[in-house]
Amino acid sequence: MKTKLLFPNRFKRIGWILLVPSTILGVLCIFNDFSFDFLDVKVFAIFSDDFLGPDTVFGLQKNNITDEIVGILFIIGALFVAFSKQKTEDEFIAKTRWESLVWATYFNYLILIFCFIFFYNTGFLWVMIFNMFTVLIFFIIRFYFILCMSKKSLSHEK
């Protein structure tokens, strides 16, 4: 079976190594306003709408980049976990991967429609921040759940 768009299996371990700590740091960044002081740097901004100061368009701006680094590491880790080959990549796994991706997309957008109806202002901004990550999260949860359940059902048949 051809799987040329998937990462090699060894990337899955790297993905978990990135995903778990970045998830923990991400929760700390969001709920405890956590940041590393040494990451206060001047960054190039294409556009930044500063609430209390002037807007930045194609210029430098001082920013703490903890949340940007954590978000990037989370996305890379989740992509590696989600789209690395299994040790035995067969038709069942390919079908499960495809169905999980479609299911995660549908589920994600159903939740987003719900949030369009019931969340407003800053609450909706938070929804959109979380929405950047939820398709990958839903996919990983469903894909590995189905694989786990299929392994259990195979072990019961023996």
Tab-separated table of C-alpha atoms in Angstrom:
chain	number	residue	atom	x	y	z
A	1	MET	CA	0.000	0.000	0.000
A	2	LYS	CA	1.413	3.401	-0.994
A	3	THR	CA	1.522	6.006	1.744
A	4	LYS	CA	3.831	8.625	0.314
A	5	LEU	CA	2.188	11.519	2.176
A	6	LEU	CA	2.771	10.015	5.641
A	7	PHE	CA	5.831	10.556	7.808
A	8	PRO	CA	8.052	7.570	8.616
A	9	ASN	CA	7.060	5.626	11.737
A	10	ARG	CA	9.999	6.985	13.789
A	11	PHE	CA	8.440	10.479	13.624
A	12	LYS	CA	5.611	9.293	15.892
A	13	ARG	CA	7.971	9.080	18.885
A	14	ILE	CA	9.337	12.561	18.118
A	15	GLY	CA	5.748	13.757	17.847
A	16	TRP	CA	4.817	12.470	21.292
A	17	ILE	CA	7.999	13.985	22.751
A	18	LEU	CA	6.936	17.367	21.334
A	19	LEU	CA	3.186	17.022	21.885
A	20	VAL	CA	3.030	16.133	25.583
A	21	PRO	CA	5.272	18.928	26.960
A	22	SER	CA	3.840	21.508	24.563
A	23	THR	CA	0.316	20.587	25.678
A	24	ILE	CA	1.288	21.071	29.326
A	25	LEU	CA	3.064	24.363	28.582
A	26	GLY	CA	0.138	25.483	26.412
A	27	VAL	CA	-2.318	24.930	29.259
A	28	LEU	CA	-0.002	26.867	31.573
A	29	CYS	CA	0.307	29.715	29.019
A	30	ILE	CA	-3.457	29.960	28.581
A	31	PHE	CA	-4.707	29.527	32.129
A	32	ASN	CA	-1.779	30.802	34.242
A	33	ASP	CA	-0.317	33.417	31.878
A	34	PHE	CA	2.964	31.478	31.941
A	35	SER	CA	5.914	32.710	29.887
A	36	PHE	CA	9.693	32.496	29.881
A	37	ASP	CA	11.217	35.939	30.526
A	38	PHE	CA	14.227	35.244	28.308
A	39	LEU	CA	11.847	34.952	25.352
A	40	ASP	CA	11.007	38.695	25.458
A	41	VAL	CA	12.421	39.671	22.072
A	42	LYS	CA	11.818	42.008	19.175
A	43	VAL	CA	10.038	40.169	16.389
A	44	PHE	CA	9.135	41.103	12.850
A	45	ALA	CA	5.385	41.592	12.516
A	46	ILE	CA	3.500	41.800	9.246
A	47	PHE	CA	0.590	43.252	11.194
A	48	SER	CA	-0.103	43.737	14.879
A	49	ASP	CA	-3.125	45.556	16.239
A	50	ASP	CA	-1.966	46.974	19.570
A	51	PHE	CA	-4.949	47.824	21.754
A	52	LEU	CA	-3.273	50.626	23.696
A	53	GLY	CA	-0.557	51.678	21.294
A	54	PRO	CA	0.149	52.160	17.628
A	55	ASP	CA	-0.466	49.381	15.120
A	56	THR	CA	2.580	47.697	13.610
A	57	VAL	CA	2.606	47.057	9.885
A	58	PHE	CA	5.747	45.408	8.496
A	59	GLY	CA	7.885	46.346	11.464
A	60	LEU	CA	9.539	45.242	14.663
A	61	GLN	CA	7.644	44.783	17.880
A	62	LYS	CA	8.626	43.584	21.357
A	63	ASN	CA	6.846	40.366	22.241
A	64	ASN	CA	7.228	37.329	24.466
A	65	ILE	CA	7.300	34.390	22.062
A	66	THR	CA	6.624	31.599	24.566
A	67	ASP	CA	3.092	31.028	23.292
A	68	GLU	CA	4.205	31.090	19.650
A	69	ILE	CA	6.921	28.489	20.268
A	70	VAL	CA	4.564	26.294	22.294
A	71	GLY	CA	1.865	26.516	19.598
A	72	ILE	CA	4.316	25.630	16.821
A	73	LEU	CA	5.731	22.697	18.806
A	74	PHE	CA	2.186	21.475	19.526
A	75	ILE	CA	1.222	21.592	15.847
A	76	ILE	CA	4.422	19.853	14.700
A	77	GLY	CA	4.067	17.210	17.413
A	78	ALA	CA	0.393	16.605	16.637
A	79	LEU	CA	1.108	16.359	12.890
A	80	PHE	CA	3.863	13.816	13.547
A	81	VAL	CA	1.641	11.758	15.860
A	82	ALA	CA	-1.359	11.936	13.545
A	83	PHE	CA	0.334	11.359	10.215
A	84	SER	CA	3.216	8.986	10.904
A	85	LYS	CA	2.970	5.509	9.445
A	86	GLN	CA	2.013	2.661	11.707
A	87	LYS	CA	4.466	-0.236	11.921
A	88	THR	CA	2.132	-2.230	9.692
A	89	GLU	CA	0.307	0.168	7.404
A	90	ASP	CA	-2.479	-1.842	5.752
A	91	GLU	CA	-5.854	-1.119	4.157
A	92	PHE	CA	-7.674	-1.195	7.501
A	93	ILE	CA	-5.368	1.455	8.951
A	94	ALA	CA	-5.613	3.575	5.807
A	95	LYS	CA	-9.411	3.357	5.932
A	96	THR	CA	-9.443	4.140	9.670
A	97	ARG	CA	-7.102	7.096	9.101
A	98	TRP	CA	-9.339	8.475	6.329
A	99	GLU	CA	-12.570	7.965	8.293
A	100	SER	CA	-11.036	9.511	11.417
A	101	LEU	CA	-9.926	12.566	9.475
A	102	VAL	CA	-13.375	13.039	7.947
A	103	TRP	CA	-15.062	12.426	11.307
A	104	ALA	CA	-12.724	14.906	13.071
A	105	THR	CA	-13.436	17.540	10.428
A	106	TYR	CA	-17.211	17.110	10.689
A	107	PHE	CA	-17.112	17.054	14.487
A	108	ASN	CA	-14.867	20.105	14.634
A	109	TYR	CA	-17.116	22.156	12.382
A	110	LEU	CA	-20.286	21.077	14.204
A	111	ILE	CA	-18.720	22.389	17.403
A	112	LEU	CA	-17.663	25.566	15.571
A	113	ILE	CA	-21.232	26.122	14.304
A	114	PHE	CA	-22.470	25.709	17.881
A	115	CYS	CA	-19.895	28.281	19.025
A	116	PHE	CA	-20.892	30.724	16.262
A	117	ILE	CA	-24.405	30.639	17.690
A	118	PHE	CA	-23.631	30.809	21.416
A	119	PHE	CA	-20.238	32.544	21.899
A	120	TYR	CA	-19.552	36.237	21.321
A	121	ASN	CA	-16.793	38.836	21.609
A	122	THR	CA	-13.735	37.669	23.564
A	123	GLY	CA	-15.368	34.294	24.225
A	124	PHE	CA	-15.488	33.646	20.493
A	125	LEU	CA	-11.855	34.727	20.157
A	126	TRP	CA	-10.962	31.992	22.652
A	127	VAL	CA	-13.022	29.512	20.654
A	128	MET	CA	-11.056	30.399	17.517
A	129	ILE	CA	-7.742	30.058	19.350
A	130	PHE	CA	-8.649	26.550	20.507
A	131	ASN	CA	-10.118	25.744	17.075
A	132	MET	CA	-6.652	25.975	15.518
A	133	PHE	CA	-5.750	22.761	17.330
A	134	THR	CA	-8.978	20.793	17.663
A	135	VAL	CA	-9.081	19.057	14.264
A	136	LEU	CA	-5.731	17.411	15.002
A	137	ILE	CA	-6.757	16.591	18.576
A	138	PHE	CA	-10.072	15.022	17.503
A	139	PHE	CA	-8.333	13.070	14.741
A	140	ILE	CA	-5.636	11.678	17.058
A	141	ILE	CA	-8.175	10.700	19.717
A	142	ARG	CA	-10.513	8.935	17.296
A	143	PHE	CA	-7.808	7.268	15.191
A	144	TYR	CA	-5.976	5.773	18.155
A	145	PHE	CA	-9.245	4.872	19.891
A	146	ILE	CA	-10.377	2.871	16.842
A	147	LEU	CA	-6.963	1.186	16.583
A	148	CYS	CA	-7.042	0.322	20.288
A	149	MET	CA	-10.575	-1.066	20.067
A	150	SER	CA	-9.714	-3.155	17.000
A	151	LYS	CA	-6.669	-4.635	18.798
A	152	LYS	CA	-8.854	-5.520	21.774
A	153	SER	CA	-11.478	-7.176	19.574
A	154	LEU	CA	-8.765	-9.171	17.779
A	155	SER	CA	-7.281	-10.345	21.077
A	156	HIS	CA	-10.736	-11.464	22.284
A	157	GLU	CA	-11.273	-13.482	19.101
A	158	LYS	CA	-8.105	-15.494	19.691
